[in-house]
Amino acid sequence: MESIHQKILIITAPSGAGKTSITHFLMQEIPSLAFSISATTRKSRENEKHEIDYYFIEMEEFKKKIQLKEFAEWEMVYEGKYYGTLKSELKRIWGLQKIPVLDIDVKGALHIQQQYPENTLSIFVEPPSVDELKNRLQSRGTESEESIRARINKASYEISFKDQFDKIIVNDNLERACLEAHAIVKDFLKS
Ligand code: 5GP
């Protein structure tokens, strides 16, 4: 029997480590998980939908929500771009008798862990090496050299926090990493 107990699952990683692929796999395989839709001030990309991928809101509204303490955590993930997990989103998902899955950056993940230490499982997805991460970001072909440099610097900094998370999965092979994550989450759901 799975027990919900207002659990939270966090998947965090440096950019390019594969956390989104692992999150998608888990969501497909485990029906009691529900994706936690974050609020952000960044503009939506072409294929993204409001209230499905993100709650796309204006900076003014975001700041108002900070003041009203509506966020469980929020961060300026990129220069001038704010992202945050709304407390109402966690409640919405718990209300569906499901477990929210937070695909968020490392600092945000640390904050959630501090605030909800009881029933939270955090998984840090580690790239096999910084060189490999660089190769992946370059082969995506979507980033400029400058953006890749910035992401690599940020990644090295973020990797230094890895021991603060409950589990570390090295993503040297996506299929294996997905299966490892699946086993870890299944265990968490039983507890
Ligand atoms: P993107 O703009 O590519 O969708 O996301 C950029 C980064 O922001 C990703 O690392 C993503 O995990 C992170 N992120 C998305 N939502 C949140 C959130 O609610 N809080 C925090 N701290 N980071 C988030």
mmCIF file of C-alpha atoms and ligand atoms in Angstrom:
data_model
loop_
_atom_site.group_PDB
_atom_site.id
_atom_site.type_symbol
_atom_site.label_atom_id
_atom_site.label_comp_id
_atom_site.label_asym_id
_atom_site.label_seq_id
_atom_site.Cartn_x
_atom_site.Cartn_y
_atom_site.Cartn_z
ATOM 1 C CA MET A 1 0.000 0.000 0.000
ATOM 2 C CA GLU A 2 1.302 3.453 -0.850
ATOM 3 C CA SER A 3 0.854 6.171 1.749
ATOM 4 C CA ILE A 4 0.654 9.847 0.765
ATOM 5 C CA HIS A 5 1.122 11.723 4.105
ATOM 6 C CA GLN A 6 1.727 14.976 2.265
ATOM 7 C CA LYS A 7 4.924 13.656 0.774
ATOM 8 C CA ILE A 8 7.091 15.635 -1.614
ATOM 9 C CA LEU A 9 9.487 14.299 -4.233
ATOM 10 C CA ILE A 10 12.244 16.645 -5.397
ATOM 11 C CA ILE A 11 14.358 15.981 -8.470
ATOM 12 C CA THR A 12 17.219 18.421 -8.733
ATOM 13 C CA ALA A 13 20.400 18.690 -10.810
ATOM 14 C CA PRO A 14 22.606 21.079 -12.708
ATOM 15 C CA SER A 15 21.287 22.093 -16.127
ATOM 16 C CA GLY A 16 21.927 19.341 -18.711
ATOM 17 C CA ALA A 17 22.270 16.473 -16.227
ATOM 18 C CA GLY A 18 19.053 14.808 -17.423
ATOM 19 C CA LYS A 19 16.650 15.538 -14.592
ATOM 20 C CA THR A 20 13.734 16.348 -16.888
ATOM 21 C CA SER A 21 14.022 12.991 -18.729
ATOM 22 C CA ILE A 22 14.133 11.138 -15.420
ATOM 23 C CA THR A 23 11.167 13.145 -14.098
ATOM 24 C CA HIS A 24 9.118 12.310 -17.228
ATOM 25 C CA PHE A 25 9.943 8.638 -16.873
ATOM 26 C CA LEU A 26 8.848 8.577 -13.227
ATOM 27 C CA MET A 27 5.610 10.426 -14.005
ATOM 28 C CA GLN A 28 4.758 7.917 -16.725
ATOM 29 C CA GLU A 29 5.493 4.886 -14.584
ATOM 30 C CA ILE A 30 4.031 5.934 -11.229
ATOM 31 C CA PRO A 31 0.438 7.221 -11.354
ATOM 32 C CA SER A 32 0.412 8.575 -7.805
ATOM 33 C CA LEU A 33 2.938 11.264 -8.794
ATOM 34 C CA ALA A 34 1.801 14.645 -10.135
ATOM 35 C CA PHE A 35 4.028 17.316 -11.648
ATOM 36 C CA SER A 36 4.223 20.443 -9.500
ATOM 37 C CA ILE A 37 3.622 23.399 -11.823
ATOM 38 C CA SER A 38 5.921 26.254 -10.862
ATOM 39 C CA ALA A 39 5.276 29.948 -11.261
ATOM 40 C CA THR A 40 7.804 31.845 -13.366
ATOM 41 C CA THR A 41 8.381 35.333 -14.739
ATOM 42 C CA ARG A 42 10.145 34.056 -17.851
ATOM 43 C CA LYS A 43 8.242 34.171 -21.128
ATOM 44 C CA SER A 44 6.645 30.953 -22.370
ATOM 45 C CA ARG A 45 8.399 29.054 -25.156
ATOM 46 C CA GLU A 46 6.461 28.168 -28.296
ATOM 47 C CA ASN A 47 5.410 24.681 -27.188
ATOM 48 C CA GLU A 48 4.605 25.620 -23.585
ATOM 49 C CA LYS A 49 1.169 26.196 -22.082
ATOM 50 C CA HIS A 50 0.081 28.322 -19.151
ATOM 51 C CA GLU A 51 -1.090 26.182 -16.196
ATOM 52 C CA ILE A 52 0.436 23.045 -17.748
ATOM 53 C CA ASP A 53 4.169 23.739 -17.990
ATOM 54 C CA TYR A 54 4.263 26.782 -15.735
ATOM 55 C CA TYR A 55 2.068 29.482 -14.290
ATOM 56 C CA PHE A 56 3.499 32.297 -16.398
ATOM 57 C CA ILE A 57 3.063 35.501 -14.409
ATOM 58 C CA GLU A 58 4.344 39.063 -14.508
ATOM 59 C CA MET A 59 7.146 40.224 -12.233
ATOM 60 C CA GLU A 60 4.782 42.473 -10.285
ATOM 61 C CA GLU A 61 2.461 39.575 -9.470
ATOM 62 C CA PHE A 62 5.402 37.356 -8.558
ATOM 63 C CA LYS A 63 6.729 39.971 -6.124
ATOM 64 C CA LYS A 64 3.286 40.382 -4.596
ATOM 65 C CA LYS A 65 3.120 36.634 -4.010
ATOM 66 C CA ILE A 66 6.559 36.761 -2.320
ATOM 67 C CA GLN A 67 5.270 39.459 0.029
ATOM 68 C CA LEU A 68 2.118 37.501 0.769
ATOM 69 C CA LYS A 69 4.290 34.446 1.568
ATOM 70 C CA GLU A 70 2.509 32.359 -1.048
ATOM 71 C CA PHE A 71 5.677 30.523 -2.088
ATOM 72 C CA ALA A 72 7.076 27.391 -0.455
ATOM 73 C CA GLU A 73 10.347 28.464 -2.127
ATOM 74 C CA TRP A 74 11.397 30.832 -4.871
ATOM 75 C CA GLU A 75 14.680 31.677 -6.603
ATOM 76 C CA MET A 76 16.067 33.949 -9.243
ATOM 77 C CA VAL A 77 17.367 30.971 -11.240
ATOM 78 C CA TYR A 78 18.707 33.061 -14.114
ATOM 79 C CA GLU A 79 19.493 36.764 -14.227
ATOM 80 C CA GLY A 80 16.170 38.568 -13.778
ATOM 81 C CA LYS A 81 14.107 35.360 -14.142
ATOM 82 C CA TYR A 82 12.190 34.197 -11.094
ATOM 83 C CA TYR A 83 10.839 30.716 -10.446
ATOM 84 C CA GLY A 84 8.908 29.446 -7.450
ATOM 85 C CA THR A 85 6.803 26.660 -5.989
ATOM 86 C CA LEU A 86 3.447 27.911 -4.741
ATOM 87 C CA LYS A 87 2.130 26.505 -1.466
ATOM 88 C CA SER A 88 -1.296 26.359 -3.170
ATOM 89 C CA GLU A 89 0.178 24.037 -5.836
ATOM 90 C CA LEU A 90 1.408 21.562 -3.216
ATOM 91 C CA LYS A 91 -2.021 21.681 -1.540
ATOM 92 C CA ARG A 92 -3.796 21.202 -4.869
ATOM 93 C CA ILE A 93 -1.833 18.009 -5.554
ATOM 94 C CA TRP A 94 -2.168 16.633 -2.026
ATOM 95 C CA GLY A 95 -5.899 17.321 -2.393
ATOM 96 C CA LEU A 96 -5.890 14.931 -5.365
ATOM 97 C CA GLN A 97 -4.317 12.315 -3.065
ATOM 98 C CA LYS A 98 -1.128 12.516 -5.116
ATOM 99 C CA ILE A 99 2.507 13.345 -4.459
ATOM 100 C CA PRO A 100 3.956 16.506 -5.985
ATOM 101 C CA VAL A 101 7.133 16.101 -8.045
ATOM 102 C CA LEU A 102 9.259 19.227 -7.977
ATOM 103 C CA ASP A 103 11.717 19.621 -10.863
ATOM 104 C CA ILE A 104 13.593 22.597 -9.413
ATOM 105 C CA ASP A 105 17.071 24.061 -9.121
ATOM 106 C CA VAL A 106 19.513 23.124 -6.363
ATOM 107 C CA LYS A 107 18.976 26.133 -4.084
ATOM 108 C CA GLY A 108 15.201 25.799 -4.293
ATOM 109 C CA ALA A 109 15.519 22.102 -3.482
ATOM 110 C CA LEU A 110 17.582 22.880 -0.363
ATOM 111 C CA HIS A 111 14.900 25.332 0.804
ATOM 112 C CA ILE A 112 12.073 22.840 0.357
ATOM 113 C CA GLN A 113 14.053 20.243 2.297
ATOM 114 C CA GLN A 114 14.526 22.685 5.167
ATOM 115 C CA GLN A 115 10.864 23.612 5.254
ATOM 116 C CA TYR A 116 9.340 20.191 4.768
ATOM 117 C CA PRO A 117 11.957 17.865 6.309
ATOM 118 C CA GLU A 118 9.507 15.156 7.383
ATOM 119 C CA ASN A 119 8.103 13.577 4.261
ATOM 120 C CA THR A 120 10.413 14.798 1.537
ATOM 121 C CA LEU A 121 12.670 12.701 -0.666
ATOM 122 C CA SER A 122 15.293 14.591 -2.634
ATOM 123 C CA ILE A 123 17.188 13.078 -5.547
ATOM 124 C CA PHE A 124 20.237 14.804 -6.986
ATOM 125 C CA VAL A 125 20.982 13.817 -10.576
ATOM 126 C CA GLU A 126 24.713 14.101 -11.147
ATOM 127 C CA PRO A 127 26.267 14.345 -14.600
ATOM 128 C CA PRO A 128 29.092 11.766 -15.052
ATOM 129 C CA SER A 129 31.623 14.608 -15.344
ATOM 130 C CA VAL A 130 31.779 18.301 -16.064
ATOM 131 C CA ASP A 131 33.387 17.507 -19.472
ATOM 132 C CA GLU A 132 30.483 15.241 -20.361
ATOM 133 C CA LEU A 133 28.028 17.938 -19.292
ATOM 134 C CA LYS A 134 29.802 20.372 -21.598
ATOM 135 C CA ASN A 135 29.548 17.866 -24.492
ATOM 136 C CA ARG A 136 25.821 17.435 -23.854
ATOM 137 C CA LEU A 137 25.150 21.158 -23.709
ATOM 138 C CA GLN A 138 27.164 21.671 -26.909
ATOM 139 C CA SER A 139 25.389 18.883 -28.770
ATOM 140 C CA ARG A 140 21.955 20.287 -27.817
ATOM 141 C CA GLY A 141 22.906 23.135 -30.115
ATOM 142 C CA THR A 142 20.564 25.537 -28.329
ATOM 143 C CA GLU A 143 23.099 27.389 -26.203
ATOM 144 C CA SER A 144 25.704 29.998 -27.083
ATOM 145 C CA GLU A 145 29.322 29.445 -25.977
ATOM 146 C CA GLU A 146 28.811 32.088 -23.307
ATOM 147 C CA SER A 147 25.655 30.440 -22.003
ATOM 148 C CA ILE A 148 27.439 27.064 -21.930
ATOM 149 C CA ARG A 149 30.294 28.585 -19.924
ATOM 150 C CA ALA A 150 27.834 30.136 -17.467
ATOM 151 C CA ARG A 151 25.942 26.841 -17.080
ATOM 152 C CA ILE A 152 29.185 24.880 -16.557
ATOM 153 C CA ASN A 153 30.323 27.290 -13.831
ATOM 154 C CA LYS A 154 26.924 27.086 -12.176
ATOM 155 C CA ALA A 155 26.957 23.273 -12.480
ATOM 156 C CA SER A 156 30.322 22.932 -10.695
ATOM 157 C CA TYR A 157 28.971 25.100 -7.884
ATOM 158 C CA GLU A 158 25.735 23.098 -7.671
ATOM 159 C CA ILE A 159 27.566 19.746 -7.645
ATOM 160 C CA SER A 160 29.324 20.916 -4.473
ATOM 161 C CA PHE A 161 25.939 20.630 -2.667
ATOM 162 C CA LYS A 162 25.193 17.074 -3.770
ATOM 163 C CA ASP A 163 25.844 15.482 -0.363
ATOM 164 C CA GLN A 164 22.994 17.496 1.150
ATOM 165 C CA PHE A 165 20.412 15.458 -0.748
ATOM 166 C CA ASP A 166 18.915 12.098 0.243
ATOM 167 C CA LYS A 167 20.005 10.221 -2.886
ATOM 168 C CA ILE A 168 22.503 10.837 -5.666
ATOM 169 C CA ILE A 169 22.012 9.221 -9.056
ATOM 170 C CA VAL A 170 24.883 9.437 -11.534
ATOM 171 C CA ASN A 171 23.397 9.787 -14.986
ATOM 172 C CA ASP A 172 26.048 8.014 -17.054
ATOM 173 C CA ASN A 173 23.352 5.981 -18.792
ATOM 174 C CA LEU A 174 19.814 7.362 -18.941
ATOM 175 C CA GLU A 175 18.004 4.014 -18.947
ATOM 176 C CA ARG A 176 19.920 2.773 -15.917
ATOM 177 C CA ALA A 177 19.475 6.107 -14.111
ATOM 178 C CA CYS A 178 15.694 5.980 -14.739
ATOM 179 C CA LEU A 179 15.460 2.467 -13.322
ATOM 180 C CA GLU A 180 17.508 3.442 -10.278
ATOM 181 C CA ALA A 181 15.266 6.460 -9.671
ATOM 182 C CA HIS A 182 12.181 4.269 -10.083
ATOM 183 C CA ALA A 183 13.365 1.822 -7.410
ATOM 184 C CA ILE A 184 14.226 4.652 -4.991
ATOM 185 C CA VAL A 185 10.841 6.348 -5.440
ATOM 186 C CA LYS A 186 8.909 3.089 -5.066
ATOM 187 C CA ASP A 187 10.648 2.548 -1.721
ATOM 188 C CA PHE A 188 9.799 6.096 -0.619
ATOM 189 C CA LEU A 189 6.143 5.573 -1.511
ATOM 190 C CA LYS A 190 5.979 2.452 0.658
ATOM 191 C CA SER A 191 7.371 4.203 3.735
HETATM 192 P P1 5GP B 1 13.501 26.362 -17.637
HETATM 193 O O1 5GP B 1 13.450 27.844 -17.779
HETATM 194 O O2 5GP B 1 14.519 25.731 -18.576
HETATM 195 O O3 5GP B 1 12.135 25.720 -17.724
HETATM 196 O O4 5GP B 1 14.002 26.040 -16.149
HETATM 197 C C1 5GP B 1 15.177 26.580 -15.676
HETATM 198 C C2 5GP B 1 15.526 25.990 -14.335
HETATM 199 O O5 5GP B 1 14.603 26.437 -13.336
HETATM 200 C C3 5GP B 1 15.500 24.465 -14.262
HETATM 201 O O6 5GP B 1 16.673 24.031 -13.576
HETATM 202 C C4 5GP B 1 14.285 24.171 -13.435
HETATM 203 O O7 5GP B 1 14.414 22.964 -12.737
HETATM 204 C C5 5GP B 1 14.275 25.364 -12.497
HETATM 205 N N1 5GP B 1 12.950 25.566 -11.888
HETATM 206 C C6 5GP B 1 11.737 25.346 -12.450
HETATM 207 N N2 5GP B 1 10.763 25.637 -11.592
HETATM 208 C C7 5GP B 1 11.355 26.038 -10.438
HETATM 209 C C8 5GP B 1 10.846 26.444 -9.144
HETATM 210 O O8 5GP B 1 9.654 26.502 -8.885
HETATM 211 N N3 5GP B 1 11.768 26.776 -8.227
HETATM 212 C C9 5GP B 1 13.105 26.729 -8.466
HETATM 213 N N4 5GP B 1 13.927 27.053 -7.455
HETATM 214 N N5 5GP B 1 13.620 26.338 -9.649
HETATM 215 C C10 5GP B 1 12.745 26.005 -10.631
#
